[in-house]
C-alpha positions in Angstrom: 185.9 -130.9 70.6 184.0 -131.7 73.9 180.3 -131.4 74.4 178.9 -129.3 77.4 175.9 -131.8 78.4 174.1 -129.4 81.1 172.9 -127.1 78.6 172.2 -129.1 75.7 170.4 -131.5 77.8 168.0 -128.8 79.4 167.5 -127.4 75.7 166.3 -130.5 74.4 164.3 -131.6 77.4 162.4 -128.4 76.9 162.0 -128.3 73.5 160.4 -132.2 74.2 157.9 -130.8 76.1 157.5 -127.2 74.1 156.7 -129.5 70.7 154.8 -132.4 72.9 152.4 -129.8 74.1 151.9 -127.5 70.8 150.7 -131.0 69.3 147.7 -131.4 71.7 146.9 -128.0 71.3 147.2 -128.3 67.3 144.6 -131.6 68.0 142.0 -129.2 70.4 142.4 -126.5 68.2 143.0 -124.6 71.5 143.7 -120.5 72.2 147.6 -120.0 71.1 148.1 -117.7 74.3 147.1 -121.0 76.8 150.2 -122.8 74.6 152.1 -120.1 75.6 151.8 -120.1 78.9 152.7 -123.8 79.1 155.4 -123.2 77.0 156.8 -120.2 79.0 156.2 -122.2 82.3 158.7 -125.4 81.0 161.1 -122.9 79.8 160.8 -120.9 82.8 161.1 -124.3 84.7 164.1 -125.2 82.9 166.1 -121.8 83.7 165.5 -119.9 86.2 167.1 -122.0 89.3 165.0 -119.9 92.0 161.6 -121.3 91.2 163.1 -124.8 93.0 162.7 -122.6 96.2 159.2 -123.0 96.0 158.1 -126.0 93.4 160.7 -128.1 94.4 160.7 -131.4 96.2 160.7 -129.4 99.4 158.3 -126.8 98.1 154.9 -125.5 99.7 153.5 -126.0 95.9 155.1 -129.0 95.4 152.9 -131.2 98.2 149.5 -129.2 97.4 149.7 -128.9 93.4 148.0 -132.7 92.8 145.3 -131.9 94.7 145.0 -128.6 92.8 145.4 -130.4 89.3 142.5 -133.1 90.5 140.5 -130.4 91.4 140.8 -128.5 88.4 140.5 -131.7 86.3 137.0 -131.9 88.0 136.2 -128.8 87.0 137.0 -129.1 83.0 135.4 -132.3 83.0 131.8 -131.0 84.3 132.1 -127.5 83.5 134.5 -126.3 80.5 135.5 -129.3 78.1 132.9 -132.0 79.4 134.9 -134.6 77.8 137.3 -137.0 79.8 139.2 -137.3 76.8 140.0 -133.8 76.7 140.0 -133.5 80.6 142.9 -135.7 80.7 145.2 -134.6 78.0 144.6 -131.2 80.3 145.8 -132.8 83.6 149.2 -134.2 81.5 149.6 -130.6 80.6 149.5 -129.5 84.1 151.6 -132.8 85.2 154.1 -132.3 82.7 154.2 -128.7 83.7 154.6 -129.9 87.6 157.7 -132.5 86.7 159.8 -129.8 84.7 159.7 -128.0 88.3 160.3 -130.8 90.0 163.1 -132.6 89.1 165.3 -133.7 91.6 165.0 -137.6 91.2 165.8 -139.3 88.0 162.3 -141.1 88.4 161.0 -138.4 87.2 163.0 -137.1 83.9 161.8 -141.0 82.8 158.2 -139.4 83.7 158.8 -136.5 81.8 159.7 -138.8 79.0 156.3 -141.0 79.6 154.2 -138.1 79.7 155.1 -136.2 76.7 154.8 -139.6 75.1 151.3 -139.9 75.9 150.3 -136.2 75.0 151.7 -137.0 71.5 150.2 -140.0 71.3 146.5 -138.8 72.2 147.6 -135.7 69.8 148.3 -138.0 67.1 144.8 -140.2 67.5 142.7 -136.9 67.6 144.4 -134.9 64.7 144.8 -135.1 61.0 146.7 -132.0 60.7 149.3 -131.5 58.1 151.4 -129.8 60.6 151.8 -132.7 63.1 154.0 -134.3 60.7 156.0 -131.1 61.5 155.7 -130.9 65.2 156.5 -135.0 65.6 159.5 -134.2 63.4 160.8 -131.6 66.4 159.3 -134.2 68.8 161.2 -136.8 67.6 164.9 -135.1 67.7 164.6 -133.7 70.6 163.4 -136.5 72.3 165.9 -138.9 70.6 168.6 -136.6 71.2 167.6 -136.0 75.3 167.9 -139.5 75.8 171.2 -139.7 74.5 172.4 -137.3 76.7 170.8 -138.5 79.6 171.7 -141.5 79.0 175.4 -140.8 78.7 174.9 -138.9 82.0 173.5 -141.9 84.0 176.0 -144.0 82.8 178.9 -141.7 83.6 177.5 -140.6 87.1 175.4 -142.0 89.7 173.9 -138.9 90.8 173.5 -137.8 87.9 170.6 -135.6 89.2 173.1 -132.8 90.5 172.9 -131.5 86.6 169.3 -130.7 86.5 168.9 -129.6 89.9 168.4 -126.0 90.6 170.0 -125.8 94.0 173.2 -127.4 93.0 175.5 -125.2 90.7 177.9 -127.9 89.7 178.7 -128.2 86.1 178.3 -131.5 84.3 180.3 -132.4 81.5 182.2 -134.9 79.4 185.3 -134.3 81.6 183.9 -135.7 84.7 182.8 -139.0 82.7 184.9 -142.0 82.2 183.1 -141.9 78.5 185.3 -139.9 76.3 182.9 -139.3 73.8 183.9 -136.3 70.7 181.9 -134.0 68.9 181.9 -135.8 65.5 181.0 -139.5 67.5 178.0 -138.0 69.3 176.2 -136.9 66.1 177.2 -140.1 64.7 175.1 -141.6 67.6 172.5 -138.7 67.1 171.9 -140.0 63.3 171.9 -143.5 63.3 169.3 -143.4 66.6 167.3 -141.2 64.2 167.5 -142.9 60.8 166.7 -147.0 63.0 163.5 -144.7 64.5 162.3 -143.1 61.4 162.8 -146.5 59.5 160.9 -148.3 62.0 157.9 -145.6 62.8 157.7 -145.8 58.2 157.5 -149.9 58.9 154.9 -149.9 61.4 152.6 -147.1 59.6 152.4 -149.0 56.3 151.9 -152.8 57.4 150.3 -152.7 61.1 146.6 -152.6 60.4 145.0 -149.1 61.0 142.3 -148.1 63.0 139.1 -145.5 62.1 140.6 -142.0 63.3 136.6 -141.3 63.6 136.7 -142.7 67.1 138.9 -140.5 68.8 137.7 -137.6 67.3 134.1 -138.6 67.5 134.6 -139.4 71.5 136.6 -136.3 72.3 134.6 -134.0 70.1 137.4 -132.1 68.2 136.0 -132.6 64.6 135.2 -128.9 63.1 131.7 -129.4 62.4 130.2 -127.4 59.2 126.8 -125.9 60.1 123.5 -126.6 57.9 124.0 -130.2 57.1 122.2 -132.1 59.8 118.1 -133.2 59.7 117.4 -129.1 60.6 119.0 -125.8 58.8 118.3 -122.9 60.8 117.2 -120.0 58.5 120.6 -118.4 59.4 122.8 -120.7 60.2 125.0 -121.0 57.0 125.3 -117.4 57.0 127.8 -118.4 60.4 130.1 -120.2 58.2 130.1 -117.3 55.1 133.5 -115.9 56.7 135.3 -119.2 57.5 137.9 -119.9 55.1 138.7 -123.2 56.6 138.9 -126.2 53.8 135.6 -128.7 53.5 136.5 -130.7 50.8 138.9 -131.2 47.6 137.9 -132.5 44.3 140.0 -133.8 41.6 138.1 -134.3 38.4 138.6 -136.3 35.0 138.1 -132.9 32.9 138.6 -129.2 34.1 135.3 -127.2 34.7 134.6 -123.9 35.2 134.7 -123.1 38.8 130.7 -121.9 38.8 130.0 -125.0 37.7 130.7 -126.8 41.2 127.6 -126.9 42.7 128.0 -129.8 45.0 124.3 -131.1 46.6 124.0 -132.0 50.0 120.9 -132.5 51.8 117.2 -131.6 51.0 114.4 -130.5 53.4 110.5 -130.2 52.9 109.0 -128.7 56.2 109.3 -125.3 57.5 108.8 -124.8 60.7 109.4 -121.8 63.2 111.8 -120.7 60.8 114.5 -123.7 60.4 114.0 -126.2 57.8 113.3 -130.0 58.8 113.4 -133.4 57.0 110.2 -135.2 57.5 109.8 -139.3 57.6 108.5 -139.0 53.9 112.3 -138.9 52.7 112.6 -142.5 54.3 116.1 -143.4 54.4 117.0 -146.9 53.1 120.7 -148.7 53.3 122.6 -149.1 49.7 125.1 -151.5 50.3 128.1 -151.5 47.7 129.0 -154.5 45.7 132.2 -154.9 44.3 133.0 -151.4 45.6 130.5 -149.9 43.8 127.2 -148.3 44.2 124.7 -147.2 41.0 121.9 -145.0 41.3 121.2 -145.2 37.7 121.0 -147.0 34.4 124.7 -148.3 33.8 124.1 -147.3 30.4 125.1 -143.3 31.8 128.6 -144.6 33.2 129.8 -144.5 29.8 127.9 -141.6 28.4 130.4 -138.4 27.3 128.4 -135.4 29.5 129.7 -137.8 32.5 131.9 -136.2 35.2 134.2 -138.2 37.1 135.0 -137.2 40.8 137.8 -138.2 43.2 135.8 -136.4 46.8 138.1 -136.1 49.8 135.6 -134.8 52.4 137.6 -133.3 55.6 136.1 -132.9 58.8 132.5 -132.5 59.1 131.3 -133.5 62.1 128.3 -134.6 60.0 126.8 -137.8 58.0 126.3 -135.8 54.4 128.1 -136.9 51.4 128.6 -134.6 48.3 128.5 -134.6 44.4 128.2 -132.6 41.7 124.5 -132.8 40.1 123.4 -135.7 39.7 125.2 -138.7 41.4 125.0 -141.5 38.8 127.4 -144.1 40.7 129.7 -143.7 43.9 132.6 -146.2 44.3 135.6 -146.9 46.3 134.3 -145.4 49.8 137.6 -145.0 52.3 136.8 -145.5 55.9 135.1 -149.3 55.9 131.6 -148.4 54.8 129.8 -151.5 53.0 127.4 -149.3 51.6 125.8 -145.7 52.4 122.6 -144.1 53.2 120.6 -142.8 50.2 116.3 -141.7 50.0 114.2 -140.8 47.6 115.5 -137.6 47.6 118.4 -138.7 46.7 120.7 -137.1 49.5 123.2 -139.1 50.5 124.6 -139.9 54.0 127.3 -142.1 55.3 125.8 -144.6 58.1 127.2 -142.8 61.1 128.9 -139.3 61.2 132.4 -139.1 59.3 134.7 -136.9 62.1 137.5 -137.8 60.2 138.3 -137.4 56.2 136.5 -139.9 53.8 137.7 -140.2 50.6 135.3 -141.6 48.0 134.9 -141.8 43.8 131.7 -140.4 42.1 130.2 -140.1 38.3 127.4 -137.7 38.0 125.6 -136.4 34.5 125.6 -132.4 35.0 122.4 -132.0 33.4 120.5 -130.4 36.1 117.8 -132.7 36.5 117.0 -135.3 39.8 114.7 -137.9 37.3 111.7 -138.7 40.1 108.5 -140.8 39.8 105.1 -139.3 39.5 104.3 -137.3 43.8 102.4 -139.3 46.1 99.7 -137.4 47.6 101.6 -137.4 50.8 104.7 -135.9 48.8 103.2 -133.6 47.1 101.6 -132.2 50.5 104.6 -131.9 52.3 105.8 -130.1 49.0 103.2 -127.5 49.3 102.7 -127.2 52.7 102.9 -123.1 53.6 101.7 -123.8 57.2 102.5 -120.6 59.6 103.2 -118.4 56.1 102.5 -115.0 56.1 99.6 -114.2 53.9 101.2 -110.9 52.4 103.8 -113.8 51.2 101.5 -115.5 49.6 99.7 -112.4 47.9 103.1 -111.5 46.7 103.9 -115.1 45.2 100.5 -115.4 43.2 100.7 -112.0 41.9 104.3 -112.9 40.5 103.5 -115.6 39.1 100.2 -114.5 37.3 101.4 -114.4 34.1 103.2 -117.7 33.5 101.7 -120.0 31.4 102.7 -123.2 33.2 105.1 -124.2 36.4 108.2 -123.4 35.2 107.3 -120.1 33.5 106.2 -119.3 37.2 108.9 -120.7 39.0 111.2 -118.0 36.6 109.1 -115.0 36.9 109.6 -116.0 41.1 113.0 -116.1 40.8 114.0 -113.5 38.4 111.8 -110.8 40.7 114.1 -111.9 43.5 117.5 -111.6 41.7 115.9 -108.3 40.2 115.3 -106.5 43.3 116.7 -107.5 46.3 120.5 -107.7 47.4 123.3 -110.3 48.8 124.8 -109.5 52.1 126.6 -111.6 54.4 125.6 -109.9 57.0 122.8 -111.6 59.0 120.5 -108.3 59.5 117.5 -110.6 60.0 118.7 -112.3 63.1 117.1 -110.6 66.0 113.7 -110.7 63.7 110.2 -112.9 64.7 109.7 -113.4 61.5 113.2 -113.3 59.1 111.5 -114.6 56.1 108.5 -111.2 55.4 111.2 -108.6 57.1 113.5 -110.0 53.6 110.5 -109.8 51.8 109.1 -106.3 52.7 111.7 -104.7 54.9 115.1 -105.1 54.2 115.3 -106.4 51.0 118.8 -108.1 51.4 120.2 -111.5 53.0 122.4 -114.4 51.9 121.3 -117.6 50.2 119.6 -118.7 52.7 116.8 -116.2 52.6 116.7 -116.6 49.0 116.2 -120.0 48.5 113.6 -119.8 51.6 111.8 -117.5 50.0 112.0 -118.9 46.2 110.8 -122.1 47.5 108.3 -120.8 49.8 107.0 -118.4 46.7 107.3 -121.3 44.1 104.9 -123.5 46.4 102.2 -120.7 46.8 102.6 -121.0 43.3 101.1 -124.4 43.2 104.6 -125.6 42.2 106.1 -128.5 44.7 109.4 -127.5 46.0 112.3 -128.5 48.4 115.1 -126.3 50.2 118.6 -127.7 48.9 121.9 -127.4 51.2 124.9 -127.6 49.5 128.3 -125.9 48.5 128.5 -123.9 45.6 131.8 -122.4 43.9 135.5 -123.2 44.2 139.0 -122.2 44.0 141.3 -123.9 41.4 144.4 -125.1 42.9 147.2 -125.1 39.9 149.8 -127.5 41.7 148.1 -130.2 42.8 145.1 -130.2 39.8 142.1 -129.8 42.1 139.2 -127.9 43.1 138.8 -126.3 46.8 136.0 -126.1 48.4 135.6 -124.3 51.5 132.8 -123.4 54.4 132.7 -120.2 53.1 131.0 -121.5 49.7 128.4 -123.4 51.6 125.6 -122.2 49.6 121.3 -123.2 49.5 118.8 -123.2 47.1 115.8 -124.2 45.7 114.7 -127.6 43.6 111.4 -127.4 41.9 108.9 -130.8 40.5 108.3 -130.4 36.8 106.5 -133.4 36.0 106.7 -132.7 32.0 110.7 -133.0 32.7 110.4 -136.4 34.6 112.3 -135.1 37.8 113.8 -132.1 39.2 115.4 -129.3 38.7 117.5 -127.1 40.6 116.7 -123.0 40.6 119.3 -120.4 42.4 117.6 -117.0 42.8 120.8 -115.5 44.9 121.8 -112.7 42.7 125.8 -112.8 41.8 129.0 -112.1 44.2 131.0 -109.7 43.3 134.5 -111.4 44.6 137.8 -109.8 45.1 140.0 -112.1 42.8 143.1 -110.4 43.0 145.8 -113.5 43.4 149.3 -112.3 44.8 152.4 -114.5 45.9 150.9 -115.3 49.5 147.4 -117.1 47.8 150.0 -118.9 45.7 152.0 -119.9 48.3 148.7 -120.7 50.3 148.0 -123.0 47.4 151.5 -125.0 47.5 151.0 -125.7 51.0 147.0 -126.4 50.4 148.8 -128.9 48.2 150.9 -130.1 50.8 147.5 -131.4 52.8 146.3 -132.6 50.5 148.7 -135.1 49.7 149.0 -135.3 53.8 145.2 -136.2 53.8 145.1 -138.9 51.3 148.3 -141.0 52.0 148.9 -140.1 55.7 145.4 -139.7 57.1 143.5 -141.8 54.5 146.0 -144.5 54.5 143.5 -147.4 55.7 143.4 -151.1 55.8 141.9 -151.0 52.1 145.4 -149.0 50.6 147.4 -151.2 52.8 146.4 -154.8 51.0 146.6 -152.3 47.6 150.0 -151.3 48.6 150.9 -155.0 49.4 149.6 -156.0 46.4 151.7 -153.8 44.2 155.0 -154.9 45.9 154.1 -158.1 45.8 153.5 -157.6 41.8 156.7 -155.6 42.0 158.4 -158.3 43.4 157.4 -161.0 40.8 158.6 -158.5 38.1 162.0 -157.7 39.4 162.6 -161.7 40.5 161.6 -162.3 36.8 163.9 -160.1 35.3 166.9 -161.3 38.0 165.9 -165.2 36.7 165.9 -163.7 32.8 168.7 -161.9 33.0 170.8 -165.0 34.9 169.6 -167.1 32.1 171.0 -164.8 29.6 174.3 -165.2 31.4 174.9 -168.0 31.2 173.2 -168.9 27.7 176.3 -166.5 26.8 178.9 -168.3 28.4 177.7 -171.6 27.2 177.7 -170.1 23.6 
């Protein structure tokens, strides 16, 4: 059975271009409609012959198209994406489409291969998506398949391009070639080529030195940012992500705990100005170096305490330098990404030395006792943690009235928390966005809001009652993945609460004034499938995206150990065999 070269080559070339473009759209998180337009253009150029009359080598658009692309790239760079690399990738998209419309020369075919390869290479450097692996597999198969077909045509007929020219009606099949290639032989060649390519791809992936993905992501701006984790936190910013189910991190623990116990501390704030929380210089960031891969924040005796919980955290794209852990971190170790240490401050907020635009993995040991030990507050610290500048007098009066029956700071704080819990409603709608004083409107008008308003109200009212307090952003709650045995934390789990200073307890404890959220816990087959897919994504991030130089070194060590073990067993078997023969 002979092979119809013409149609198969057209289909494989179109599939190659389509998969290359989709990899870029997947990396940049562009609109699916833009991809559909580009894919339609490629397939139209392949099978609609009349397009050659308008965009062919002699067509008018063929002459002006490069100038149109140049103008578009300039507009894209200065007004749309404002990123050189993104503008360049968009130009590649247009150029590939142009090449598909104008394939009257052999060099244009090779330009299609080169341009599609560059697109996939750029996409690979700016994405950590699990679905990229599927797209890449399609691209790899279609590219090798079309390359083999193209070489057969080139070797068989000098004027191969007549098969691609839309003005020619000649059929291109193997009967006109001196090569006598049959279907079975052709399949064997394709499978062999794919096997060799995959072997070398895996070999280079395992042994070539790895570079950080974050460099490309930070320059291209494709990392997905999580609101509320920077030096400032505008009131309402967390509310913007409460409907977003994108995964922020995945956590493995050495013991199973309730999802309601997953409270991941992020960043603490001390000053409330113009309806936003700010971090003053009082927090005094400092660099904490890793020694033998470990950073300790407390006495090492806690590491063997039975109450501690060990976590392995895979933190996904965030565009932030914040790190997270369960209350309270005792030690941190095995940080991926080549970090030699971390940044910490006297509030025990933890940061990477630079924003992590890619997946990072680290181990944390935490002691879950709701206490952050701290020394006696200085006068400057007390001033910041009792600051009420710009706060409405009515809020101060309300706080004093509620807390007056409390005998000590803790009881006063509990009275204020219970007042908010029992008299206010939780809602994810940001109904206070247009208010000049959203905190006042929350307490005296709407009496409903999301976690930021509850945490801000509790923090400010505790200060009005004379209790040092600060505002904290983090994550609360998680979803258990029974397939991978880990917790999934999403953007919708973003949360805010209050920490108060109690000298009689020796530090800070957290209080949460946000009422319980009624969630629909019904699970069906679709949620089960989603959890299974997320488990695959977890493995992809752990063993592919997170595969760095440190993991290469560990893999080499294991391989070396196993090699010596195998060699030892072989030598032992040979000696035993010789002894048997001698006996």
